[in-house]
Coordinates of C-alpha atoms and ligand atoms in Angstrom, one line a residue:
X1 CA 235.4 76.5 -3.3
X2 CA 233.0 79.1 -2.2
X3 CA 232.9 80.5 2.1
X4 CA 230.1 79.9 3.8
X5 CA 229.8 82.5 6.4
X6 CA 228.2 82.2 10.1
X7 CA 225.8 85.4 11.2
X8 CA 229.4 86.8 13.0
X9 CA 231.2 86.5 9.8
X10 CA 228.5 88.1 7.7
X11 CA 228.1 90.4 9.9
X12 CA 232.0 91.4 10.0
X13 CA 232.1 91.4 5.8
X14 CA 229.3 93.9 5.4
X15 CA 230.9 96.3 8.3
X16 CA 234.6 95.7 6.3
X17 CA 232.5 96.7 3.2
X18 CA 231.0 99.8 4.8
X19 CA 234.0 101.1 7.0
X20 CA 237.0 99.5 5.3
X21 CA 236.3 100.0 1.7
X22 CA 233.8 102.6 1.4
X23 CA 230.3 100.9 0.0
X24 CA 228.1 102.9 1.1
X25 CA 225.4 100.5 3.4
X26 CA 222.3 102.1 1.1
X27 CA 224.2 101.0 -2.4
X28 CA 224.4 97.5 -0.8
X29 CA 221.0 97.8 0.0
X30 CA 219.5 98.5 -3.4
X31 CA 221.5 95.6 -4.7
X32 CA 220.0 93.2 -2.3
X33 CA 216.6 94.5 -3.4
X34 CA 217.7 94.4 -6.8
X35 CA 218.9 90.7 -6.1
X36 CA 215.1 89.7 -4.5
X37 CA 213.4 91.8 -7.5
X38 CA 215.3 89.6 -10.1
X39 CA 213.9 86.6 -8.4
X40 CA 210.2 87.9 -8.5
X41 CA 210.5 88.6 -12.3
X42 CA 211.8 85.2 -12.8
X43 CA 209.0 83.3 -10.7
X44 CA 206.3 84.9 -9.9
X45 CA 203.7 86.5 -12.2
X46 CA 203.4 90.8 -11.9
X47 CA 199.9 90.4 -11.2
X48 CA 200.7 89.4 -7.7
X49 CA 199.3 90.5 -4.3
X50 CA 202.3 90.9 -2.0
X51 CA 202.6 91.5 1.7
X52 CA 206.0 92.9 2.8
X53 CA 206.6 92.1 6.4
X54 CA 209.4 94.4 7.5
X55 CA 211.1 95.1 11.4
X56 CA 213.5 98.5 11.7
X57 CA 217.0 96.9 11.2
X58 CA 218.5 96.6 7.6
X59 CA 216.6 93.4 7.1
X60 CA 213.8 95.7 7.1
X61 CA 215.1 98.2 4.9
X62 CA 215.8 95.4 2.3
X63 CA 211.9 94.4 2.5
X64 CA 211.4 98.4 2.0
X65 CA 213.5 98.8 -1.1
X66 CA 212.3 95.6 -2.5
X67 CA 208.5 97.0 -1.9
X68 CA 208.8 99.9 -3.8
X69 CA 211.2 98.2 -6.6
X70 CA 207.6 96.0 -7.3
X71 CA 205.5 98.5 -7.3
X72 CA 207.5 99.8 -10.1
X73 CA 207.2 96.9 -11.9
X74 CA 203.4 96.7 -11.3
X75 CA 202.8 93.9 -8.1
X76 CA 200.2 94.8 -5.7
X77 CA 202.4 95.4 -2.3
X78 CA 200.9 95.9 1.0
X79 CA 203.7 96.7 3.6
X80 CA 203.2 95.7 7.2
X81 CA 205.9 97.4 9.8
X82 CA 205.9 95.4 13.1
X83 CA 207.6 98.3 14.8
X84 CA 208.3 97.3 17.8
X85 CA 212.1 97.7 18.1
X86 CA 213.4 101.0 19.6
X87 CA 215.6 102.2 17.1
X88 CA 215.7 102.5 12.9
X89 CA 218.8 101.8 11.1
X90 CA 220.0 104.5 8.6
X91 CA 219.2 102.8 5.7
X92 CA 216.1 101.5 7.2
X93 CA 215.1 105.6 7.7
X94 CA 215.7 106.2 4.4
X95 CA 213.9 103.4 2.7
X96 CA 210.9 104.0 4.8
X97 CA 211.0 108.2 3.9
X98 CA 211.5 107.1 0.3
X99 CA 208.2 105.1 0.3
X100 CA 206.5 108.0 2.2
X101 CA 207.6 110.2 -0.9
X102 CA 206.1 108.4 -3.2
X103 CA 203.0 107.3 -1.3
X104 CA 202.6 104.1 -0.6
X105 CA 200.7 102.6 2.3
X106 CA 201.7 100.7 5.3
X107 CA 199.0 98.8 6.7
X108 CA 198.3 100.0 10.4
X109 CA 197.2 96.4 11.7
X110 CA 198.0 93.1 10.8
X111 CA 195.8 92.1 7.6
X112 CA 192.9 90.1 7.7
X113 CA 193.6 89.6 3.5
X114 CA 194.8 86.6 1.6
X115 CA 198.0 87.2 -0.7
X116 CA 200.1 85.2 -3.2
X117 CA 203.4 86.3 -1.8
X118 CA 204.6 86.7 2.1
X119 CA 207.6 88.5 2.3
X120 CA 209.6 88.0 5.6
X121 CA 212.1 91.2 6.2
X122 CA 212.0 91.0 9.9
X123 CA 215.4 90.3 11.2
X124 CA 218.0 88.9 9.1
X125 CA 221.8 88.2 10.7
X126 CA 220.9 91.0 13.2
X127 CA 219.0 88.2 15.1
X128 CA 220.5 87.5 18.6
X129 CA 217.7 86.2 20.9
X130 CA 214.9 84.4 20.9
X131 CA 211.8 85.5 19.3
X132 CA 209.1 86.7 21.5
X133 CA 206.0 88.7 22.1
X134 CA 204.9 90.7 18.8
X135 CA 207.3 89.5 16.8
X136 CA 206.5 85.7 17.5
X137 CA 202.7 86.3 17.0
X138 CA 202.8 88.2 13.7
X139 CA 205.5 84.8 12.3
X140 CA 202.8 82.7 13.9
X141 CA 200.3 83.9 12.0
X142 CA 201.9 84.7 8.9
X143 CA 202.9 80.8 8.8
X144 CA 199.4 80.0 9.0
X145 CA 198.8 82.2 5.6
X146 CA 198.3 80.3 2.4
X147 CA 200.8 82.2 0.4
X148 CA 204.3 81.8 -1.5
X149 CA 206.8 82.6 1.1
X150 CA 209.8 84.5 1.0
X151 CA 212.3 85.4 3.3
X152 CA 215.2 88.2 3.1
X153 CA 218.8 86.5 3.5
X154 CA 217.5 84.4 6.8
X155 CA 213.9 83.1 7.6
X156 CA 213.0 85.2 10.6
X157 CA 213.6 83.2 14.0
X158 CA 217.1 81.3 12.4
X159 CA 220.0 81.4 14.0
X160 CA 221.9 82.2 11.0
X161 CA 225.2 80.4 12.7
X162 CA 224.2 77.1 13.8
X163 CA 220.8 76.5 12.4
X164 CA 219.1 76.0 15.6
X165 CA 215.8 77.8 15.6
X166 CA 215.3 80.9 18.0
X167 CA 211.8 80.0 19.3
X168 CA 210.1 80.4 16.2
X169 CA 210.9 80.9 12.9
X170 CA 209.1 82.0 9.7
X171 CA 208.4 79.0 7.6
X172 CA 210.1 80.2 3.7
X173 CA 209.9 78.3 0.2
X174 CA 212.6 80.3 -0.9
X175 CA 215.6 82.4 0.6
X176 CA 217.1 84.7 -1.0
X177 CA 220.5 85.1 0.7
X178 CA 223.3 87.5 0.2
X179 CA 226.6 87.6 -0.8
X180 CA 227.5 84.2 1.2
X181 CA 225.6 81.3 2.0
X182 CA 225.1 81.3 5.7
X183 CA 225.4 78.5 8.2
X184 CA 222.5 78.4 9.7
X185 CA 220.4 77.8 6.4
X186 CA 222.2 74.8 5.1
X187 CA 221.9 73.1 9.4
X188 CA 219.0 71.7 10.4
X189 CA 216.8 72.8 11.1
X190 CA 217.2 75.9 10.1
X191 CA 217.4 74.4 6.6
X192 CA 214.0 73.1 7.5
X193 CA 212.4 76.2 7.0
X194 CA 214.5 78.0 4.3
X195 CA 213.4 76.1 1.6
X196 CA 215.3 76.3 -1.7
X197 CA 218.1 78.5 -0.6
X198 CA 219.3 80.9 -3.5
X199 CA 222.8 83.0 -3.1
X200 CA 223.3 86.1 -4.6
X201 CA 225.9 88.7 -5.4
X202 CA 225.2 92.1 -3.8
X203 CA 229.0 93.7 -4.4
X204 CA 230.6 92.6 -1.3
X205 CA 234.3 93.0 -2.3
X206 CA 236.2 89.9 -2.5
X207 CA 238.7 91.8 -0.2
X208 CA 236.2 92.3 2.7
X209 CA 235.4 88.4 2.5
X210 CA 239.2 87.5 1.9
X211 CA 240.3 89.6 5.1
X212 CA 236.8 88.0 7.2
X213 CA 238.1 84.7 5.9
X214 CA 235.1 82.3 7.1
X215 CA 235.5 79.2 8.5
X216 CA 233.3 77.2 6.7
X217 CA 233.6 76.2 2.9
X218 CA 231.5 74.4 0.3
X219 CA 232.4 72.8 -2.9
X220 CA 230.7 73.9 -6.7
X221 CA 230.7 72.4 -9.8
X222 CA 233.8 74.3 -10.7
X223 CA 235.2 72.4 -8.1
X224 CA 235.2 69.0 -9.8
X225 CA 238.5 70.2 -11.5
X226 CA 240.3 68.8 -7.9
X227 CA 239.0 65.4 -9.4
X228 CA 242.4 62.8 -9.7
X229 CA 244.1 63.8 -13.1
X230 CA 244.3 60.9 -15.5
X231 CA 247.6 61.6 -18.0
X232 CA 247.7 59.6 -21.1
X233 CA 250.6 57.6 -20.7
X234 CA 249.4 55.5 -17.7
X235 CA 248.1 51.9 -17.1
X236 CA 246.2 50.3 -14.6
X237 CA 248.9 50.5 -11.6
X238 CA 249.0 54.3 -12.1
X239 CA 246.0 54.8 -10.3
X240 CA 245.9 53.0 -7.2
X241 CA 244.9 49.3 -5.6
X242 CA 242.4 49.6 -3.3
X243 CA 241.3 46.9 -0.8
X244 CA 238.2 46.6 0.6
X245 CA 237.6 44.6 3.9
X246 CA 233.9 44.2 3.8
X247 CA 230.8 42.4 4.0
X248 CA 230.0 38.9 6.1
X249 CA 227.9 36.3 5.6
X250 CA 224.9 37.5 4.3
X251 CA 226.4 40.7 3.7
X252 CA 227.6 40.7 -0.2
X253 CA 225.9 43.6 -1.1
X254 CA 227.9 45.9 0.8
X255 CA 231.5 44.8 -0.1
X256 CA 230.0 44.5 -3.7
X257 CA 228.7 48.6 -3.6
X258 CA 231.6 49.8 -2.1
X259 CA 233.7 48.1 -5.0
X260 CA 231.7 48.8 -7.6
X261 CA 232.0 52.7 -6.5
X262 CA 235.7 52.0 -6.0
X263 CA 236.2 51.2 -9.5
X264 CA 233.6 53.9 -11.4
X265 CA 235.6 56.6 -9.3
X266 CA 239.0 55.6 -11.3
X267 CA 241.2 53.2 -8.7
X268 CA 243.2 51.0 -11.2
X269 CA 242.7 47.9 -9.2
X270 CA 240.0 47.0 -6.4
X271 CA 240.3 43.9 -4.2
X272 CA 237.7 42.7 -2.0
X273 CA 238.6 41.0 1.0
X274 CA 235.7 39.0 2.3
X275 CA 234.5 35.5 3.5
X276 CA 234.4 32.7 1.0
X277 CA 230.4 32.6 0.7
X278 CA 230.7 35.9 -0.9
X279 CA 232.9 34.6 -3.5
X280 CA 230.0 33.4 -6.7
X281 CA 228.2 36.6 -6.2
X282 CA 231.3 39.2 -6.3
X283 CA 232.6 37.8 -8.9
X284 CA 229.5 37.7 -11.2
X285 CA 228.4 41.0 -10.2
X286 CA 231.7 42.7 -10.4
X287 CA 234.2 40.4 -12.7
X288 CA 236.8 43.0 -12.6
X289 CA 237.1 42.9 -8.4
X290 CA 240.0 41.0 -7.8
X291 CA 238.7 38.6 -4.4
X292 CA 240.2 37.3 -1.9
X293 CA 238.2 35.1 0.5
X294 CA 238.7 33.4 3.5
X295 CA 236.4 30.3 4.6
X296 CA 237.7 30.3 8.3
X297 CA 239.4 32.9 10.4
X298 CA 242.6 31.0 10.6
X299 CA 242.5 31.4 6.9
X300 CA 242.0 34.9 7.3
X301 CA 244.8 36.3 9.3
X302 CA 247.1 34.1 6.8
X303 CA 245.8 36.0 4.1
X304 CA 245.5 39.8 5.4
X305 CA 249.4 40.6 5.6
X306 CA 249.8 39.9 2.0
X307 CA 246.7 42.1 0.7
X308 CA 247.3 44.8 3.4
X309 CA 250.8 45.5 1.7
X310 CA 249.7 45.4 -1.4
X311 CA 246.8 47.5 -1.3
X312 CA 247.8 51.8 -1.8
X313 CA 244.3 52.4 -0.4
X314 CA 242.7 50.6 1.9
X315 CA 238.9 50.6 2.9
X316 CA 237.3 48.9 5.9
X317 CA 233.6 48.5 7.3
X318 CA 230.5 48.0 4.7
X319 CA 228.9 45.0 6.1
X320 CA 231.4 43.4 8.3
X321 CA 229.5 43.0 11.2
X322 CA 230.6 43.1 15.0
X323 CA 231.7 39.8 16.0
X324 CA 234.8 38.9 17.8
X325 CA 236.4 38.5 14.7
X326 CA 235.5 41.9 12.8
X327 CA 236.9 43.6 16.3
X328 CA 239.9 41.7 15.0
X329 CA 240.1 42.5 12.1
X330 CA 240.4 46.2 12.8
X331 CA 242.7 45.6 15.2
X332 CA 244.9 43.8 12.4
X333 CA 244.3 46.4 9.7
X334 CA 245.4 49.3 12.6
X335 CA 248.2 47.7 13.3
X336 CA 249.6 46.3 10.0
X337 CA 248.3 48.9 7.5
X338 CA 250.5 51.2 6.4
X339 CA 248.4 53.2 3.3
X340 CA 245.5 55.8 3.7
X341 CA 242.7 54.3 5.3
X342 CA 238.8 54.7 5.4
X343 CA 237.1 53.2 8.3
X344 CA 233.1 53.2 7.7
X345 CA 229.8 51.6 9.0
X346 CA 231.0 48.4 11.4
X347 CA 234.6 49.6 10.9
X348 CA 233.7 52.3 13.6
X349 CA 231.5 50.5 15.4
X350 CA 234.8 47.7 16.5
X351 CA 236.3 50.6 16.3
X352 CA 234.7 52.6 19.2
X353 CA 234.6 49.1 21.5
X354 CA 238.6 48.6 20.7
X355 CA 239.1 52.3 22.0
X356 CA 237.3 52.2 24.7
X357 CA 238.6 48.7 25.9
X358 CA 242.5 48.1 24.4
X359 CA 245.0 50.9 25.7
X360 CA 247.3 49.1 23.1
X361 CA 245.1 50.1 19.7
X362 CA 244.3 53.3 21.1
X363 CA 248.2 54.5 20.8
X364 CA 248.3 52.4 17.8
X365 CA 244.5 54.0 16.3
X366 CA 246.5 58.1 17.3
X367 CA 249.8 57.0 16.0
X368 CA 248.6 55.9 12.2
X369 CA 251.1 57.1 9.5
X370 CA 249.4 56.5 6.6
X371 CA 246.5 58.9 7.6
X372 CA 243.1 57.6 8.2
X373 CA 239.2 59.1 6.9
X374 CA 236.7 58.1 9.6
X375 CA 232.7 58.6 7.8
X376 CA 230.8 58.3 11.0
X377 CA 226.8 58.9 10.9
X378 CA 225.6 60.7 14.1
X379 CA 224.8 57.2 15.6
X380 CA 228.8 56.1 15.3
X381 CA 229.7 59.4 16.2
X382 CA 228.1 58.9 19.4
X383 CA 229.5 55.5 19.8
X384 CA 233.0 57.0 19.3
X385 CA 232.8 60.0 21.2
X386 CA 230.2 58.9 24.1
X387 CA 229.0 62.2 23.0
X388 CA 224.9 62.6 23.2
X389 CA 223.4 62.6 19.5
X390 CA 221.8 65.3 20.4
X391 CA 224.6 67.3 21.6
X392 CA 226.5 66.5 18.6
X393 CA 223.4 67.5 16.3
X394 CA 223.5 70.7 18.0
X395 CA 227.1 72.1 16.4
X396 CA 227.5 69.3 13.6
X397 CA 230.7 71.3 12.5
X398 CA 231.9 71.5 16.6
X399 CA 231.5 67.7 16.8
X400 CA 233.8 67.0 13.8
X401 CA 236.5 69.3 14.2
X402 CA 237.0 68.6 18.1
X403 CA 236.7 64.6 16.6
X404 CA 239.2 64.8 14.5
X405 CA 242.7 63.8 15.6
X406 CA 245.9 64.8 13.8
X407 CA 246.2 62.8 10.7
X408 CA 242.7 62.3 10.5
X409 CA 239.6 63.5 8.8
X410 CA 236.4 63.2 10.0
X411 CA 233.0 63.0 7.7
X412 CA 230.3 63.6 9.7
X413 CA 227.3 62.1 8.1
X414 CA 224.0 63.8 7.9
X415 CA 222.0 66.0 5.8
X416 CA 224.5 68.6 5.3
X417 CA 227.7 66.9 6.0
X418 CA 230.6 68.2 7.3
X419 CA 234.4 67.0 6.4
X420 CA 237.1 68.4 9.1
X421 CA 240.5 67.5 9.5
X422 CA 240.7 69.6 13.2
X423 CA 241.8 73.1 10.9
X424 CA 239.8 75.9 9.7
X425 CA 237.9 76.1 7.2
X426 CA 235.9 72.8 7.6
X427 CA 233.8 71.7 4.8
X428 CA 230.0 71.5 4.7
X429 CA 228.3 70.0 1.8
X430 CA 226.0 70.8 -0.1
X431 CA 224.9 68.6 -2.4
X432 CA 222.7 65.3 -2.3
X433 CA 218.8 64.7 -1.0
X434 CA 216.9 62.9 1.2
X435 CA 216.5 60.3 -1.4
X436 CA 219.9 59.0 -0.3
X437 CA 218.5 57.7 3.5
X438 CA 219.0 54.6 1.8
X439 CA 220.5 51.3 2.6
X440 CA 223.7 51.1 1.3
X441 CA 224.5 54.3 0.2
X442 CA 227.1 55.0 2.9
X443 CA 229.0 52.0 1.3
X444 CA 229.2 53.6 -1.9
X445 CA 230.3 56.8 -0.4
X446 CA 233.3 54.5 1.1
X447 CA 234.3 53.5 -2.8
X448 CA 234.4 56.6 -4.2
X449 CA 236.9 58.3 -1.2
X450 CA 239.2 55.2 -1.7
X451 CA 239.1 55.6 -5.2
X452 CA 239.5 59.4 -4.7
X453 CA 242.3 58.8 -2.6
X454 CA 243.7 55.8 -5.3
X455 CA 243.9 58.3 -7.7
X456 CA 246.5 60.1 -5.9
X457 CA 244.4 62.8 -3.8
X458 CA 245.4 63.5 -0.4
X459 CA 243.0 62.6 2.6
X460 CA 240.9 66.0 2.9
X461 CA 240.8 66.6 -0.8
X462 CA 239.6 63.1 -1.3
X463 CA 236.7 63.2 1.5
X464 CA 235.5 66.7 0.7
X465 CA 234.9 65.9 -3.3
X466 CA 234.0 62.2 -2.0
X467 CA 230.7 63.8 -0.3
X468 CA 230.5 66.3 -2.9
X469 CA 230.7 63.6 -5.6
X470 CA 228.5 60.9 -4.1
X471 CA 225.6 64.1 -3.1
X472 CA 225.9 65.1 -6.8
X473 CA 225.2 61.6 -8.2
X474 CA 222.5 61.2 -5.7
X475 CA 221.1 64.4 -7.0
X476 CA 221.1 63.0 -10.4
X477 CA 219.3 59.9 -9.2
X478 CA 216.9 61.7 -7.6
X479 CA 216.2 63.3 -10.3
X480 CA 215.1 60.7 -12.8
X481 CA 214.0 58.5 -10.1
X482 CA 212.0 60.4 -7.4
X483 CA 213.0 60.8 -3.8
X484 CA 211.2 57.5 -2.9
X485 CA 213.1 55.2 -5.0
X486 CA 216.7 55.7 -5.3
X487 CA 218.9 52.8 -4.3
X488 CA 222.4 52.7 -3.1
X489 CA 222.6 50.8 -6.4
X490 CA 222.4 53.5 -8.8
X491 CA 224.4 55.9 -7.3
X492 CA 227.6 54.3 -9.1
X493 CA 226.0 54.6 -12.5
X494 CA 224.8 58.7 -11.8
X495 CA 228.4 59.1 -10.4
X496 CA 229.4 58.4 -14.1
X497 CA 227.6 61.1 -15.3
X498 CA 229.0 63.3 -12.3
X499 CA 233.0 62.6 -12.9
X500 CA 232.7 62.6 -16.6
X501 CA 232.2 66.5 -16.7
X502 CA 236.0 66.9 -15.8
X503 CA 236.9 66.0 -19.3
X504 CA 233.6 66.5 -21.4
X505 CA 232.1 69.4 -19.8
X506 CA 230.1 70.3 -23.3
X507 CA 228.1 66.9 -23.3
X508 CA 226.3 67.7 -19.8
Ligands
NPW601 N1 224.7 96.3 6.8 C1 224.2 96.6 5.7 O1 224.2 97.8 5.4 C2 223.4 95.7 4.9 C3 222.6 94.7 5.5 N2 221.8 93.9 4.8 C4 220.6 93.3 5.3 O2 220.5 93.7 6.7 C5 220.4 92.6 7.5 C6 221.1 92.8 8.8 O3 220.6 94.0 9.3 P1 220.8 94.4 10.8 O4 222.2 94.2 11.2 O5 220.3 95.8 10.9 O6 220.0 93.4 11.6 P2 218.5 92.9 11.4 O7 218.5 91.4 11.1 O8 217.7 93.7 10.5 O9 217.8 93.0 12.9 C7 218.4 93.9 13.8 C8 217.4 94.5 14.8 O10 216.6 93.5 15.4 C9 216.8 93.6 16.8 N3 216.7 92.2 17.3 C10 217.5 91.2 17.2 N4 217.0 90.1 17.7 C11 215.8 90.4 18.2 C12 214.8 89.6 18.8 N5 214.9 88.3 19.1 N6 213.7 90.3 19.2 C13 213.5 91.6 19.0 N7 214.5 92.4 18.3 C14 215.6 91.8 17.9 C15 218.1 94.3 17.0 O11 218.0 95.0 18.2 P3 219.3 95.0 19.2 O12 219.6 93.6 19.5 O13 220.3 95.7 18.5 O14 218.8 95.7 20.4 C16 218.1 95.2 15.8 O15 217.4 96.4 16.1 C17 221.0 91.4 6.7 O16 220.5 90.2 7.1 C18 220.6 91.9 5.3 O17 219.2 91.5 5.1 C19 221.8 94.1 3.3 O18 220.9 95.0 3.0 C20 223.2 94.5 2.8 C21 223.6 95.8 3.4
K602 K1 214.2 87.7 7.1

């Protein structure tokens, strides 16, 4: 599990670095140029024309350090100052008397040239207000430039907290970021215009980050080891019996992803509780479901009691529809279920309606004991809240953790998701694509929590490595596929690929 840090925290880790510890601000300095330098060598050829775009703050100085660090190596670097803020920082002063030393130019007007690099070191975390007057101009036109672009630990104009865009922001391929991933480049739309976002080590002690303690986390490969263990000795009750409320008439294919993702994430037993028209299709395309069907509602409150107390897990939503009788059926599962339970996709959508209308399920909805995962996309979120989309855009993380009740985690679906039970840290993910805007893909992220949560893992654990997992196998898919044409469908099969590294790391 790795921190992700907002511009406060950041901010607080490199002054506990400096004042606390004793790392001098210049030695962290030359290892964040040292950091961007290593990238240059790896990617782009020596022979390169270079414009370094700097400010007076330490973002600056970083451009500075960086600038004469490739002249050594042989780049062509032109260095524009915008210079418009009053005062230098130290490090910035000495950077800038360093490159005086040894000669090098800085440009005394914007430059009419073209160049195969734009480096942006104009404000990094330092940023506070919107971007105005010079400053605005020069990233204005250096957005316009045909070049690679660059930007020093935070594209110019992001709010390196929430993502939201400060008036205008420099418009990077890459970011090279330091120490900590920051907020505001994995939010949109600040992720927008970071581009690929690389994180790297500049000496910031693990004590200054321990004491700062940010309140965001993200998961990393190493963290697949939190995957259910799987001992020898076991048989198929050892790990779980999910049930699955899902799909309708019509609606097959979502009770038959989510199961299907149920079962390739390790649950021992998956039963799918649907309508009877569903029945020929489940069971060829997923033999090993155990179904129970119901050809009229009647029927169907018979049968729920008995598969609600048998099930360890229970999952409701993919493709149920919002008829009378799916409101019902929510109701039911709220008020007979007694195991972990997801509610996803329609599930929420009843699920808003009964909580706005039935005092009754809304005691019943706060009072659930066997703890309850709710995967909202910003659509449901609004439904359940009554909270404008846009307002819950604005502070994705916000939304989630003032969402989530006690008991409950909230996954708050959207490019960069973010799992909260209510406490600090929440959990913003990382993985996954664009690819993944596909139908059906929130139904296979429903089977793989359950079968998370079937293998034993408690509610966070199993929605945090849930998003992780299902954004990792979509990344996989995306992969050999393309962007264009990954369907919910394969996900399942690139989650095998995924979940298998627990035990046979050596064969990825
Ligand atoms: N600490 C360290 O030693 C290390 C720091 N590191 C690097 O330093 C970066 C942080 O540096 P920083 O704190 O100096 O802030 P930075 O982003 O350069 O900008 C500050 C200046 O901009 C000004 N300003 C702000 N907003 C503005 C606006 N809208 N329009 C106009 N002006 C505006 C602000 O003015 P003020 O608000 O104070 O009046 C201030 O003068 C960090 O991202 C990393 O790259 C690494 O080298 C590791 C070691
Ligand atoms: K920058």
């Amino acid at each position: 599990m790795r921190y992700v840090a907002s511009r406060e925290e950041m901010q607080n880790i490199d002054a506990y670095s400096i004042n606390n510890v004793g790392i001098p601000g210049i030695v962290l300095m030359e290892k964040a140029a040292l950091a961007l330098e290593e990238v240059f060598l790896e990617r782009i050829p020596t022979d390169s024309r270079v414009l370094i775009v700097t400010e007076k703050g330490n973002n600056g100085g970083d451009g500075l350090a960086l600038g004469r660090l490739l002249l050594e190596e042989g780049y062509t670097v032109d260095f524009y100052e915008i210079g418009v803020i009053p005062h230098d920082s130290d490090s910035h002063q000495i950077q800038k008397h360093i490159l005086e030393q040894m000669e090098a130019d800085f440009l005394m007007k914007f430059p009419d040239e073209e160049y195969d690099v734009i480096v942006d070191a104009i404000f990094g975390v330092g940023l506070k207000r919107e971007v105005a007057g010079r400053h605005r101009e020069v990233i204005e036109r250096l957005n316009q430039m045909e070049a690679l672009k660059v930007a020093v630990d935070v594209p110019s104009g992001v709010d390196a907290s929430a993502g939201q865009i400060l008036g205008i922001a420099f418009e990077a391929d890459i970011t090279v970021t330091f120490g900590l991933p920051k907020v505001g480049l994995l939010l949109y739309p600040g992720a927008d215009v970071s581009g690929e976002v690389i994180v790297k080590e500049i000496g910031f002690p693990n004590k200054a980050v321990e004491e700062i303690a940010p309140q965001m986390v993200s998961f990393t490969t190493d963290d697949l080891e939190y995957l259910p263990e799987r001992k020898a000795w076991t048989n198929k009750g050892s790990y779980g019996k999910v049930l699955l409320i899902a799909g309708s008439k019509n609606m097959a294919g979502a009770a038959l992803l989510s199961g299907t993702a149920a079962y390739k994430s390790g649950s021992g037993l998956v039963r799918i509780f649907s309508c009877e028209e569903n029945r020929v299709i489940l069971q060829e395309k997923l033999p090993e479901a155990i179904l129970t069907t119901y050809d009229s509602e009647e029927k169907a409150w018979e049968l729920l009691p008995e598969s609600l107390s048998w099930a360890s897990v229970i999952g409701i939503g993919p493709g149920i529809g919002q008829s009378a009788f799916a409101r019902k059926l929510v109701k039911q599962v709220l008020t007979l279920g007694k195991a972990p339970l997801v509610i996803d996709a329609d599930g929420l959508n009843n699920l808003a309606a009964l909580l706005q209308e039935d005092t009754e399920l809304r005691q019943l909805f706060h009072e659930y004991e066997g703890g309850m995962i709710l995967t909202p996309h910003l659509k449901e979120m609004s439904r359940l809240t009554g909270e404008e989309i846009a307002e819950i855009r604005s502070n994705l993380p916000k939304a989630a953790a003032s969402t989530a009740d006690k008991g409950h985690v909230i996954v708050l679906k959207d490019a960069r998701t973010i799992v909260s039970d209510g406490s600090v840290p929440s959990y913003i993910n990382m993985s996954g694509n664009n690819g993944m805007a596909t139908g059906g893909s929130g139904d296979v992220l429903t089977g793989i929590i359950c079968g998370f949560l079937a293998g034993g893992l408690d509610i966070l654990t199993a929605a945090r490595l849930g998003v992780y997992c299902h954004g990792l196998a979509g990344d996989a898919a995306a992969k050999e596929k393309g962007y264009y044409s990954v369907l919910a469908g394969d996900l399942p099969n690139y989650l095998e690929t995924i979940l298998k590294r627990k035990h046979f790391p050596e064969e990825i």
